[in-house]
Each structure stands twice: as structure tokens, then as C-alpha cells.
Amino acid sequence: MITAGTTFGSDVDVTDVLVADPIALMVRWLPSHDSELRPLAALSTIGLDGIPSLRHVLISDRDAAGLTFHTDEASAKVAEIVANPVAAMAVAWPEVGRQLVVRGIVERVTPAEAAAVYAQRSRYLQLLAWLNTRENAQLDTAARQHLWAEFDAAHPTLDPPPRWVGFRLRPVTLTFWRGDPIGQSTRQHYTLSDGRWSGRILAG
């Protein structure tokens, strides 16, 4: 997660002129998957009860196809995406006055793509993918930590668990918010229609 004092984004400007390729601008705003500056994104899906659901996820990567994230197949977000494969993501960089909001269609990535991301995750996150279960959550802290240590020692290398899955959010709208400490904030809002992007400049 980007912390106070980070300068990332300060040189990735949104000008007063609309850009021809907002996806390329999105890619420039977001760091690559191997960067320590990968931000958490607020991911919103439509709950099975019709009420929006919101949580934070780690963006695995970004490219011309969209944003990818990975999770446990047993999670509520997966059930919601299967039922209604649309979502929105928001990332904020308050220290540099930037915010990005992406809305779009969600698709599942291939198992090979998901496995490649798992291999790049930290040891902690690899272990978490295996041990973050409802059953383990019922244990007390000492028991959970003991189970974690035993599993860690018994598995020096790990493949992804069967329930490890990945998704790609393909943007249909992109909104770039730019703050101004001595003036009005503004937004550039882009919409995809018939394979082409159109943009508008809006009030912040």
C-alpha cells in the first residue's frame, strides 16, 4: 500500500486535455505487479441480496486488458461475481491528490495465469491462501498461530491451493480525479462504446 511521503503518481499527470487512450493512462498511474508500491483497491460488487458489497483487494497487475486480482473461490466476492459479473474499483493517492475509479465487466483468468501470480506472492500471502479458512478462523489465536507455524515448516515450497482463482476487471468507464490544493478539483471521465473511448471533463 502506498504510504505517506511516497511520490509515485506526482509525475503521472492528468492534464486539462482529454487523452486518446485512457487505458494507457491507467497503466501509467498504477505500478507494476513487482513494485512495492502496489496499492490496495476498494472492490465493489453487487451482493446476492442486491446491496453493494465493498472490500479492499491487492491489484495483481494492470495492462491493456484491465486490472487483475486474486482471491479464494469460497469468498463472497466470487459468488457475487458469478451471479453478476460486474464490479468497480477505486484507488486513492491522497498525498498527491489523485483518485482512479474503474467500472467494468469481470472475467475469470486462466489457471496458468493465476498460478503465475501465486508464485510471485510473498511467502506470507502464499501461506494465507492455504490457511485462511472459515474452520481455522474458529480457532483461538494461539491455535491459529501454532497451525500456521506447523504448516509453514512442513511446506518449504507451495503451489496454489485448488481454490485460488483470479479475475480481470475489463474497464467500461474510467474516471481520473485530480485535486488542486489552491483551486477546484476536476475529473476526466471516459466511457467505452462500440470499442471506442470518449471523454468528458467534469467538476471534482
JSON list of C-alpha atoms in Angstrom, two decimals:
[
{"chain": "A", "resi": 1, "resn": "MET", "atom": "CA", "xyz": [0.00, 0.00, 0.00]},
{"chain": "A", "resi": 2, "resn": "ILE", "atom": "CA", "xyz": [1.31, 3.49, -0.79]},
{"chain": "A", "resi": 3, "resn": "THR", "atom": "CA", "xyz": [2.37, 5.26, 2.36]},
{"chain": "A", "resi": 4, "resn": "ALA", "atom": "CA", "xyz": [2.77, 8.89, 3.30]},
{"chain": "A", "resi": 5, "resn": "GLY", "atom": "CA", "xyz": [5.72, 10.52, 1.61]},
{"chain": "A", "resi": 6, "resn": "THR", "atom": "CA", "xyz": [5.57, 8.33, -1.49]},
{"chain": "A", "resi": 7, "resn": "THR", "atom": "CA", "xyz": [6.00, 10.41, -4.62]},
{"chain": "A", "resi": 8, "resn": "PHE", "atom": "CA", "xyz": [4.52, 7.87, -7.04]},
{"chain": "A", "resi": 9, "resn": "GLY", "atom": "CA", "xyz": [1.82, 9.49, -9.15]},
{"chain": "A", "resi": 10, "resn": "SER", "atom": "CA", "xyz": [3.10, 13.05, -8.78]},
{"chain": "A", "resi": 11, "resn": "ASP", "atom": "CA", "xyz": [4.72, 12.85, -12.20]},
{"chain": "A", "resi": 12, "resn": "VAL", "atom": "CA", "xyz": [1.81, 11.00, -13.83]},
{"chain": "A", "resi": 13, "resn": "ASP", "atom": "CA", "xyz": [-0.33, 13.98, -14.65]},
{"chain": "A", "resi": 14, "resn": "VAL", "atom": "CA", "xyz": [-3.89, 14.33, -15.79]},
{"chain": "A", "resi": 15, "resn": "THR", "atom": "CA", "xyz": [-3.88, 17.48, -17.86]},
{"chain": "A", "resi": 16, "resn": "ASP", "atom": "CA", "xyz": [-6.83, 19.66, -18.80]},
{"chain": "A", "resi": 17, "resn": "VAL", "atom": "CA", "xyz": [-6.78, 17.95, -22.21]},
{"chain": "A", "resi": 18, "resn": "LEU", "atom": "CA", "xyz": [-8.58, 14.63, -22.69]},
{"chain": "A", "resi": 19, "resn": "VAL", "atom": "CA", "xyz": [-6.35, 11.73, -23.71]},
{"chain": "A", "resi": 20, "resn": "ALA", "atom": "CA", "xyz": [-6.97, 9.39, -26.66]},
{"chain": "A", "resi": 21, "resn": "ASP", "atom": "CA", "xyz": [-6.11, 6.25, -24.69]},
{"chain": "A", "resi": 22, "resn": "PRO", "atom": "CA", "xyz": [-7.34, 6.31, -21.07]},
{"chain": "A", "resi": 23, "resn": "ILE", "atom": "CA", "xyz": [-6.28, 2.67, -20.57]},
{"chain": "A", "resi": 24, "resn": "ALA", "atom": "CA", "xyz": [-2.66, 3.68, -21.18]},
{"chain": "A", "resi": 25, "resn": "LEU", "atom": "CA", "xyz": [-3.09, 6.46, -18.62]},
{"chain": "A", "resi": 26, "resn": "MET", "atom": "CA", "xyz": [-4.49, 3.94, -16.13]},
{"chain": "A", "resi": 27, "resn": "VAL", "atom": "CA", "xyz": [-1.44, 1.72, -16.68]},
{"chain": "A", "resi": 28, "resn": "ARG", "atom": "CA", "xyz": [0.89, 4.67, -16.07]},
{"chain": "A", "resi": 29, "resn": "TRP", "atom": "CA", "xyz": [-0.92, 5.58, -12.85]},
{"chain": "A", "resi": 30, "resn": "LEU", "atom": "CA", "xyz": [-0.69, 2.08, -11.38]},
{"chain": "A", "resi": 31, "resn": "PRO", "atom": "CA", "xyz": [2.66, 0.44, -10.56]},
{"chain": "A", "resi": 32, "resn": "SER", "atom": "CA", "xyz": [3.60, -2.97, -11.94]},
{"chain": "A", "resi": 33, "resn": "HIS", "atom": "CA", "xyz": [2.96, -6.22, -10.07]},
{"chain": "A", "resi": 34, "resn": "ASP", "atom": "CA", "xyz": [6.55, -6.44, -8.80]},
{"chain": "A", "resi": 35, "resn": "SER", "atom": "CA", "xyz": [6.57, -2.94, -7.31]},
{"chain": "A", "resi": 36, "resn": "GLU", "atom": "CA", "xyz": [6.50, -2.38, -3.55]},
{"chain": "A", "resi": 37, "resn": "LEU", "atom": "CA", "xyz": [4.07, 0.47, -4.28]},
{"chain": "A", "resi": 38, "resn": "ARG", "atom": "CA", "xyz": [1.21, -1.72, -5.44]},
{"chain": "A", "resi": 39, "resn": "PRO", "atom": "CA", "xyz": [-1.87, -0.14, -3.87]},
{"chain": "A", "resi": 40, "resn": "LEU", "atom": "CA", "xyz": [-4.88, -1.74, -2.31]},
{"chain": "A", "resi": 41, "resn": "ALA", "atom": "CA", "xyz": [-8.05, -1.12, -4.29]},
{"chain": "A", "resi": 42, "resn": "ALA", "atom": "CA", "xyz": [-11.57, -0.88, -2.95]},
{"chain": "A", "resi": 43, "resn": "LEU", "atom": "CA", "xyz": [-13.51, -3.52, -4.90]},
{"chain": "A", "resi": 44, "resn": "SER", "atom": "CA", "xyz": [-17.27, -3.17, -5.11]},
{"chain": "A", "resi": 45, "resn": "THR", "atom": "CA", "xyz": [-19.54, -5.97, -6.31]},
{"chain": "A", "resi": 46, "resn": "ILE", "atom": "CA", "xyz": [-23.29, -6.46, -6.21]},
{"chain": "A", "resi": 47, "resn": "GLY", "atom": "CA", "xyz": [-24.28, -8.56, -3.21]},
{"chain": "A", "resi": 48, "resn": "LEU", "atom": "CA", "xyz": [-26.56, -11.55, -3.59]},
{"chain": "A", "resi": 49, "resn": "ASP", "atom": "CA", "xyz": [-29.12, -9.55, -1.61]},
{"chain": "A", "resi": 50, "resn": "GLY", "atom": "CA", "xyz": [-28.90, -6.69, -4.13]},
{"chain": "A", "resi": 51, "resn": "ILE", "atom": "CA", "xyz": [-26.98, -4.40, -1.77]},
{"chain": "A", "resi": 52, "resn": "PRO", "atom": "CA", "xyz": [-23.45, -3.35, -2.85]},
{"chain": "A", "resi": 53, "resn": "SER", "atom": "CA", "xyz": [-20.55, -5.19, -1.21]},
{"chain": "A", "resi": 54, "resn": "LEU", "atom": "CA", "xyz": [-17.21, -3.49, -0.64]},
{"chain": "A", "resi": 55, "resn": "ARG", "atom": "CA", "xyz": [-13.76, -4.68, 0.44]},
{"chain": "A", "resi": 56, "resn": "HIS", "atom": "CA", "xyz": [-10.11, -3.99, -0.36]},
{"chain": "A", "resi": 57, "resn": "VAL", "atom": "CA", "xyz": [-8.04, -6.25, -2.60]},
{"chain": "A", "resi": 58, "resn": "LEU", "atom": "CA", "xyz": [-4.48, -6.22, -3.84]},
{"chain": "A", "resi": 59, "resn": "ILE", "atom": "CA", "xyz": [-4.22, -5.40, -7.54]},
{"chain": "A", "resi": 60, "resn": "SER", "atom": "CA", "xyz": [-2.17, -8.23, -9.01]},
{"chain": "A", "resi": 61, "resn": "ASP", "atom": "CA", "xyz": [-1.35, -6.41, -12.23]},
{"chain": "A", "resi": 62, "resn": "ARG", "atom": "CA", "xyz": [-2.61, -3.96, -14.82]},
{"chain": "A", "resi": 63, "resn": "ASP", "atom": "CA", "xyz": [-2.29, -3.94, -18.60]},
{"chain": "A", "resi": 64, "resn": "ALA", "atom": "CA", "xyz": [-4.20, -3.03, -21.74]},
{"chain": "A", "resi": 65, "resn": "ALA", "atom": "CA", "xyz": [-6.83, -5.68, -20.90]},
{"chain": "A", "resi": 66, "resn": "GLY", "atom": "CA", "xyz": [-7.64, -4.27, -17.44]},
{"chain": "A", "resi": 67, "resn": "LEU", "atom": "CA", "xyz": [-6.93, -4.92, -13.76]},
{"chain": "A", "resi": 68, "resn": "THR", "atom": "CA", "xyz": [-6.42, -8.36, -12.23]},
{"chain": "A", "resi": 69, "resn": "PHE", "atom": "CA", "xyz": [-6.95, -9.52, -8.66]},
{"chain": "A", "resi": 70, "resn": "HIS", "atom": "CA", "xyz": [-6.88, -12.92, -6.96]},
{"chain": "A", "resi": 71, "resn": "THR", "atom": "CA", "xyz": [-8.83, -14.45, -4.13]},
{"chain": "A", "resi": 72, "resn": "ASP", "atom": "CA", "xyz": [-10.28, -17.59, -2.56]},
{"chain": "A", "resi": 73, "resn": "GLU", "atom": "CA", "xyz": [-13.00, -19.28, -4.59]},
{"chain": "A", "resi": 74, "resn": "ALA", "atom": "CA", "xyz": [-15.06, -19.71, -1.41]},
{"chain": "A", "resi": 75, "resn": "SER", "atom": "CA", "xyz": [-15.17, -15.95, -0.79]},
{"chain": "A", "resi": 76, "resn": "ALA", "atom": "CA", "xyz": [-18.38, -13.94, -1.00]},
{"chain": "A", "resi": 77, "resn": "LYS", "atom": "CA", "xyz": [-16.96, -11.79, -3.77]},
{"chain": "A", "resi": 78, "resn": "VAL", "atom": "CA", "xyz": [-16.60, -14.80, -6.05]},
{"chain": "A", "resi": 79, "resn": "ALA", "atom": "CA", "xyz": [-20.23, -15.84, -5.51]},
{"chain": "A", "resi": 80, "resn": "GLU", "atom": "CA", "xyz": [-21.30, -12.28, -6.25]},
{"chain": "A", "resi": 81, "resn": "ILE", "atom": "CA", "xyz": [-19.18, -12.07, -9.41]},
{"chain": "A", "resi": 82, "resn": "VAL", "atom": "CA", "xyz": [-20.50, -15.40, -10.67]},
{"chain": "A", "resi": 83, "resn": "ALA", "atom": "CA", "xyz": [-24.07, -14.18, -10.14]},
{"chain": "A", "resi": 84, "resn": "ASN", "atom": "CA", "xyz": [-23.44, -10.75, -11.65]},
{"chain": "A", "resi": 85, "resn": "PRO", "atom": "CA", "xyz": [-20.05, -10.35, -13.39]},
{"chain": "A", "resi": 86, "resn": "VAL", "atom": "CA", "xyz": [-19.64, -6.61, -12.98]},
{"chain": "A", "resi": 87, "resn": "ALA", "atom": "CA", "xyz": [-17.57, -4.62, -10.48]},
{"chain": "A", "resi": 88, "resn": "ALA", "atom": "CA", "xyz": [-15.96, -1.30, -9.69]},
{"chain": "A", "resi": 89, "resn": "MET", "atom": "CA", "xyz": [-12.54, -0.49, -8.25]},
{"chain": "A", "resi": 90, "resn": "ALA", "atom": "CA", "xyz": [-11.28, 2.70, -6.64]},
{"chain": "A", "resi": 91, "resn": "VAL", "atom": "CA", "xyz": [-7.70, 3.62, -5.76]},
{"chain": "A", "resi": 92, "resn": "ALA", "atom": "CA", "xyz": [-6.74, 6.84, -3.97]},
{"chain": "A", "resi": 93, "resn": "TRP", "atom": "CA", "xyz": [-3.40, 8.58, -3.56]},
{"chain": "A", "resi": 94, "resn": "PRO", "atom": "CA", "xyz": [-4.36, 11.39, -1.14]},
{"chain": "A", "resi": 95, "resn": "GLU", "atom": "CA", "xyz": [-0.77, 12.52, -0.66]},
{"chain": "A", "resi": 96, "resn": "VAL", "atom": "CA", "xyz": [-0.55, 13.52, -4.33]},
{"chain": "A", "resi": 97, "resn": "GLY", "atom": "CA", "xyz": [-4.20, 14.40, -4.87]},
{"chain": "A", "resi": 98, "resn": "ARG", "atom": "CA", "xyz": [-5.16, 11.58, -7.22]},
{"chain": "A", "resi": 99, "resn": "GLN", "atom": "CA", "xyz": [-8.00, 9.08, -7.40]},
{"chain": "A", "resi": 100, "resn": "LEU", "atom": "CA", "xyz": [-8.87, 6.47, -10.01]},
{"chain": "A", "resi": 101, "resn": "VAL", "atom": "CA", "xyz": [-12.26, 4.77, -10.36]},
{"chain": "A", "resi": 102, "resn": "VAL", "atom": "CA", "xyz": [-12.74, 1.86, -12.77]},
{"chain": "A", "resi": 103, "resn": "ARG", "atom": "CA", "xyz": [-16.07, 0.20, -13.60]},
{"chain": "A", "resi": 104, "resn": "GLY", "atom": "CA", "xyz": [-16.42, -2.78, -15.86]},
{"chain": "A", "resi": 105, "resn": "ILE", "atom": "CA", "xyz": [-17.04, -6.40, -16.69]},
{"chain": "A", "resi": 106, "resn": "VAL", "atom": "CA", "xyz": [-15.34, -9.18, -14.71]},
{"chain": "A", "resi": 107, "resn": "GLU", "atom": "CA", "xyz": [-13.93, -12.35, -16.27]},
{"chain": "A", "resi": 108, "resn": "ARG", "atom": "CA", "xyz": [-12.01, -15.25, -14.77]},
{"chain": "A", "resi": 109, "resn": "VAL", "atom": "CA", "xyz": [-8.34, -15.60, -15.73]},
{"chain": "A", "resi": 110, "resn": "THR", "atom": "CA", "xyz": [-6.86, -18.95, -16.73]},
{"chain": "A", "resi": 111, "resn": "PRO", "atom": "CA", "xyz": [-5.47, -21.33, -14.08]},
{"chain": "A", "resi": 112, "resn": "ALA", "atom": "CA", "xyz": [-1.99, -20.83, -15.55]},
{"chain": "A", "resi": 113, "resn": "GLU", "atom": "CA", "xyz": [-2.28, -17.05, -15.13]},
{"chain": "A", "resi": 114, "resn": "ALA", "atom": "CA", "xyz": [-3.50, -17.48, -11.56]},
{"chain": "A", "resi": 115, "resn": "ALA", "atom": "CA", "xyz": [-0.65, -19.87, -10.73]},
{"chain": "A", "resi": 116, "resn": "ALA", "atom": "CA", "xyz": [1.92, -17.43, -12.12]},
{"chain": "A", "resi": 117, "resn": "VAL", "atom": "CA", "xyz": [0.64, -14.69, -9.82]},
{"chain": "A", "resi": 118, "resn": "TYR", "atom": "CA", "xyz": [0.66, -17.03, -6.82]},
{"chain": "A", "resi": 119, "resn": "ALA", "atom": "CA", "xyz": [4.33, -17.81, -7.47]},
{"chain": "A", "resi": 120, "resn": "GLN", "atom": "CA", "xyz": [5.10, -14.06, -7.29]},
{"chain": "A", "resi": 121, "resn": "ARG", "atom": "CA", "xyz": [3.30, -13.53, -3.97]},
{"chain": "A", "resi": 122, "resn": "SER", "atom": "CA", "xyz": [5.18, -13.20, -0.70]},
{"chain": "A", "resi": 123, "resn": "ARG", "atom": "CA", "xyz": [5.61, -16.26, 1.48]},
{"chain": "A", "resi": 124, "resn": "TYR", "atom": "CA", "xyz": [3.07, -14.82, 3.93]},
{"chain": "A", "resi": 125, "resn": "LEU", "atom": "CA", "xyz": [0.42, -14.40, 1.23]},
{"chain": "A", "resi": 126, "resn": "GLN", "atom": "CA", "xyz": [1.12, -17.88, -0.15]},
{"chain": "A", "resi": 127, "resn": "LEU", "atom": "CA", "xyz": [0.54, -19.37, 3.30]},
{"chain": "A", "resi": 128, "resn": "LEU", "atom": "CA", "xyz": [-2.53, -17.22, 3.82]},
{"chain": "A", "resi": 129, "resn": "ALA", "atom": "CA", "xyz": [-4.08, -18.57, 0.62]},
{"chain": "A", "resi": 130, "resn": "TRP", "atom": "CA", "xyz": [-3.90, -22.06, 2.12]},
{"chain": "A", "resi": 131, "resn": "LEU", "atom": "CA", "xyz": [-4.79, -21.32, 5.75]},
{"chain": "A", "resi": 132, "resn": "ASN", "atom": "CA", "xyz": [-7.35, -18.54, 5.53]},
{"chain": "A", "resi": 133, "resn": "THR", "atom": "CA", "xyz": [-10.38, -20.79, 6.01]},
{"chain": "A", "resi": 134, "resn": "ARG", "atom": "CA", "xyz": [-13.60, -20.48, 7.95]},
{"chain": "A", "resi": 135, "resn": "GLU", "atom": "CA", "xyz": [-12.65, -23.51, 10.04]},
{"chain": "A", "resi": 136, "resn": "ASN", "atom": "CA", "xyz": [-9.30, -22.01, 11.07]},
{"chain": "A", "resi": 137, "resn": "ALA", "atom": "CA", "xyz": [-10.98, -18.71, 11.90]},
{"chain": "A", "resi": 138, "resn": "GLN", "atom": "CA", "xyz": [-12.93, -20.51, 14.65]},
{"chain": "A", "resi": 139, "resn": "LEU", "atom": "CA", "xyz": [-9.69, -21.37, 16.49]},
{"chain": "A", "resi": 140, "resn": "ASP", "atom": "CA", "xyz": [-8.24, -19.12, 19.17]},
{"chain": "A", "resi": 141, "resn": "THR", "atom": "CA", "xyz": [-5.18, -17.02, 18.39]},
{"chain": "A", "resi": 142, "resn": "ALA", "atom": "CA", "xyz": [-2.65, -19.43, 19.89]},
{"chain": "A", "resi": 143, "resn": "ALA", "atom": "CA", "xyz": [-4.09, -22.39, 17.97]},
{"chain": "A", "resi": 144, "resn": "ARG", "atom": "CA", "xyz": [-4.13, -20.46, 14.69]},
{"chain": "A", "resi": 145, "resn": "GLN", "atom": "CA", "xyz": [-0.52, -19.40, 15.14]},
{"chain": "A", "resi": 146, "resn": "HIS", "atom": "CA", "xyz": [0.53, -22.97, 16.01]},
{"chain": "A", "resi": 147, "resn": "LEU", "atom": "CA", "xyz": [-1.22, -24.32, 12.92]},
{"chain": "A", "resi": 148, "resn": "TRP", "atom": "CA", "xyz": [0.43, -21.63, 10.80]},
{"chain": "A", "resi": 149, "resn": "ALA", "atom": "CA", "xyz": [3.91, -22.46, 12.10]},
{"chain": "A", "resi": 150, "resn": "GLU", "atom": "CA", "xyz": [3.42, -26.20, 11.58]},
{"chain": "A", "resi": 151, "resn": "PHE", "atom": "CA", "xyz": [2.12, -25.77, 8.04]},
{"chain": "A", "resi": 152, "resn": "ASP", "atom": "CA", "xyz": [4.92, -23.34, 7.19]},
{"chain": "A", "resi": 153, "resn": "ALA", "atom": "CA", "xyz": [7.61, -25.75, 8.42]},
{"chain": "A", "resi": 154, "resn": "ALA", "atom": "CA", "xyz": [6.06, -28.72, 6.59]},
{"chain": "A", "resi": 155, "resn": "HIS", "atom": "CA", "xyz": [5.76, -26.92, 3.23]},
{"chain": "A", "resi": 156, "resn": "PRO", "atom": "CA", "xyz": [9.01, -25.14, 2.23]},
{"chain": "A", "resi": 157, "resn": "THR", "atom": "CA", "xyz": [7.55, -24.60, -1.25]},
{"chain": "A", "resi": 158, "resn": "LEU", "atom": "CA", "xyz": [3.91, -24.22, -2.15]},
{"chain": "A", "resi": 159, "resn": "ASP", "atom": "CA", "xyz": [1.73, -24.47, -5.21]},
{"chain": "A", "resi": 160, "resn": "PRO", "atom": "CA", "xyz": [-1.54, -22.55, -5.17]},
{"chain": "A", "resi": 161, "resn": "PRO", "atom": "CA", "xyz": [-4.43, -24.22, -3.39]},
{"chain": "A", "resi": 162, "resn": "PRO", "atom": "CA", "xyz": [-7.23, -25.53, -5.62]},
{"chain": "A", "resi": 163, "resn": "ARG", "atom": "CA", "xyz": [-9.49, -22.68, -4.51]},
{"chain": "A", "resi": 164, "resn": "TRP", "atom": "CA", "xyz": [-7.01, -19.96, -5.64]},
{"chain": "A", "resi": 165, "resn": "VAL", "atom": "CA", "xyz": [-8.64, -18.03, -8.52]},
{"chain": "A", "resi": 166, "resn": "GLY", "atom": "CA", "xyz": [-8.02, -14.83, -10.43]},
{"chain": "A", "resi": 167, "resn": "PHE", "atom": "CA", "xyz": [-10.26, -12.30, -12.13]},
{"chain": "A", "resi": 168, "resn": "ARG", "atom": "CA", "xyz": [-9.79, -9.47, -14.60]},
{"chain": "A", "resi": 169, "resn": "LEU", "atom": "CA", "xyz": [-11.83, -6.28, -14.49]},
{"chain": "A", "resi": 170, "resn": "ARG", "atom": "CA", "xyz": [-12.21, -5.02, -18.07]},
{"chain": "A", "resi": 171, "resn": "PRO", "atom": "CA", "xyz": [-12.97, -1.29, -17.89]},
{"chain": "A", "resi": 172, "resn": "VAL", "atom": "CA", "xyz": [-16.04, 0.22, -19.49]},
{"chain": "A", "resi": 173, "resn": "THR", "atom": "CA", "xyz": [-15.65, 3.53, -17.65]},
{"chain": "A", "resi": 174, "resn": "LEU", "atom": "CA", "xyz": [-12.56, 5.20, -16.20]},
{"chain": "A", "resi": 175, "resn": "THR", "atom": "CA", "xyz": [-12.57, 8.28, -14.00]},
{"chain": "A", "resi": 176, "resn": "PHE", "atom": "CA", "xyz": [-9.37, 10.14, -13.12]},
{"chain": "A", "resi": 177, "resn": "TRP", "atom": "CA", "xyz": [-9.77, 12.62, -10.26]},
{"chain": "A", "resi": 178, "resn": "ARG", "atom": "CA", "xyz": [-7.18, 15.34, -9.75]},
{"chain": "A", "resi": 179, "resn": "GLY", "atom": "CA", "xyz": [-7.17, 17.51, -6.67]},
{"chain": "A", "resi": 180, "resn": "ASP", "atom": "CA", "xyz": [-5.88, 21.05, -6.51]},
{"chain": "A", "resi": 181, "resn": "PRO", "atom": "CA", "xyz": [-4.84, 22.43, -3.09]},
{"chain": "A", "resi": 182, "resn": "ILE", "atom": "CA", "xyz": [-5.48, 26.03, -4.19]},
{"chain": "A", "resi": 183, "resn": "GLY", "atom": "CA", "xyz": [-8.35, 25.56, -6.64]},
{"chain": "A", "resi": 184, "resn": "GLN", "atom": "CA", "xyz": [-11.13, 23.36, -7.90]},
{"chain": "A", "resi": 185, "resn": "SER", "atom": "CA", "xyz": [-10.66, 19.61, -8.24]},
{"chain": "A", "resi": 186, "resn": "THR", "atom": "CA", "xyz": [-11.59, 18.11, -11.61]},
{"chain": "A", "resi": 187, "resn": "ARG", "atom": "CA", "xyz": [-12.35, 14.71, -13.13]},
{"chain": "A", "resi": 188, "resn": "GLN", "atom": "CA", "xyz": [-11.75, 13.20, -16.52]},
{"chain": "A", "resi": 189, "resn": "HIS", "atom": "CA", "xyz": [-14.47, 10.61, -17.16]},
{"chain": "A", "resi": 190, "resn": "TYR", "atom": "CA", "xyz": [-14.11, 8.16, -20.06]},
{"chain": "A", "resi": 191, "resn": "THR", "atom": "CA", "xyz": [-16.73, 5.76, -21.43]},
{"chain": "A", "resi": 192, "resn": "LEU", "atom": "CA", "xyz": [-16.18, 2.82, -23.78]},
{"chain": "A", "resi": 193, "resn": "SER", "atom": "CA", "xyz": [-18.81, 2.42, -26.50]},
{"chain": "A", "resi": 194, "resn": "ASP", "atom": "CA", "xyz": [-18.55, 0.26, -29.64]},
{"chain": "A", "resi": 195, "resn": "GLY", "atom": "CA", "xyz": [-14.85, -0.28, -28.96]},
{"chain": "A", "resi": 196, "resn": "ARG", "atom": "CA", "xyz": [-14.01, 3.43, -28.75]},
{"chain": "A", "resi": 197, "resn": "TRP", "atom": "CA", "xyz": [-13.36, 5.70, -25.80]},
{"chain": "A", "resi": 198, "resn": "SER", "atom": "CA", "xyz": [-14.97, 9.11, -25.39]},
{"chain": "A", "resi": 199, "resn": "GLY", "atom": "CA", "xyz": [-14.22, 11.50, -22.56]},
{"chain": "A", "resi": 200, "resn": "ARG", "atom": "CA", "xyz": [-15.64, 14.43, -20.65]},
{"chain": "A", "resi": 201, "resn": "ILE", "atom": "CA", "xyz": [-14.14, 16.82, -18.13]},
{"chain": "A", "resi": 202, "resn": "LEU", "atom": "CA", "xyz": [-16.33, 17.12, -15.04]},
{"chain": "A", "resi": 203, "resn": "ALA", "atom": "CA", "xyz": [-16.30, 19.00, -11.77]},
{"chain": "A", "resi": 204, "resn": "GLY", "atom": "CA", "xyz": [-14.49, 17.25, -8.96]}
]
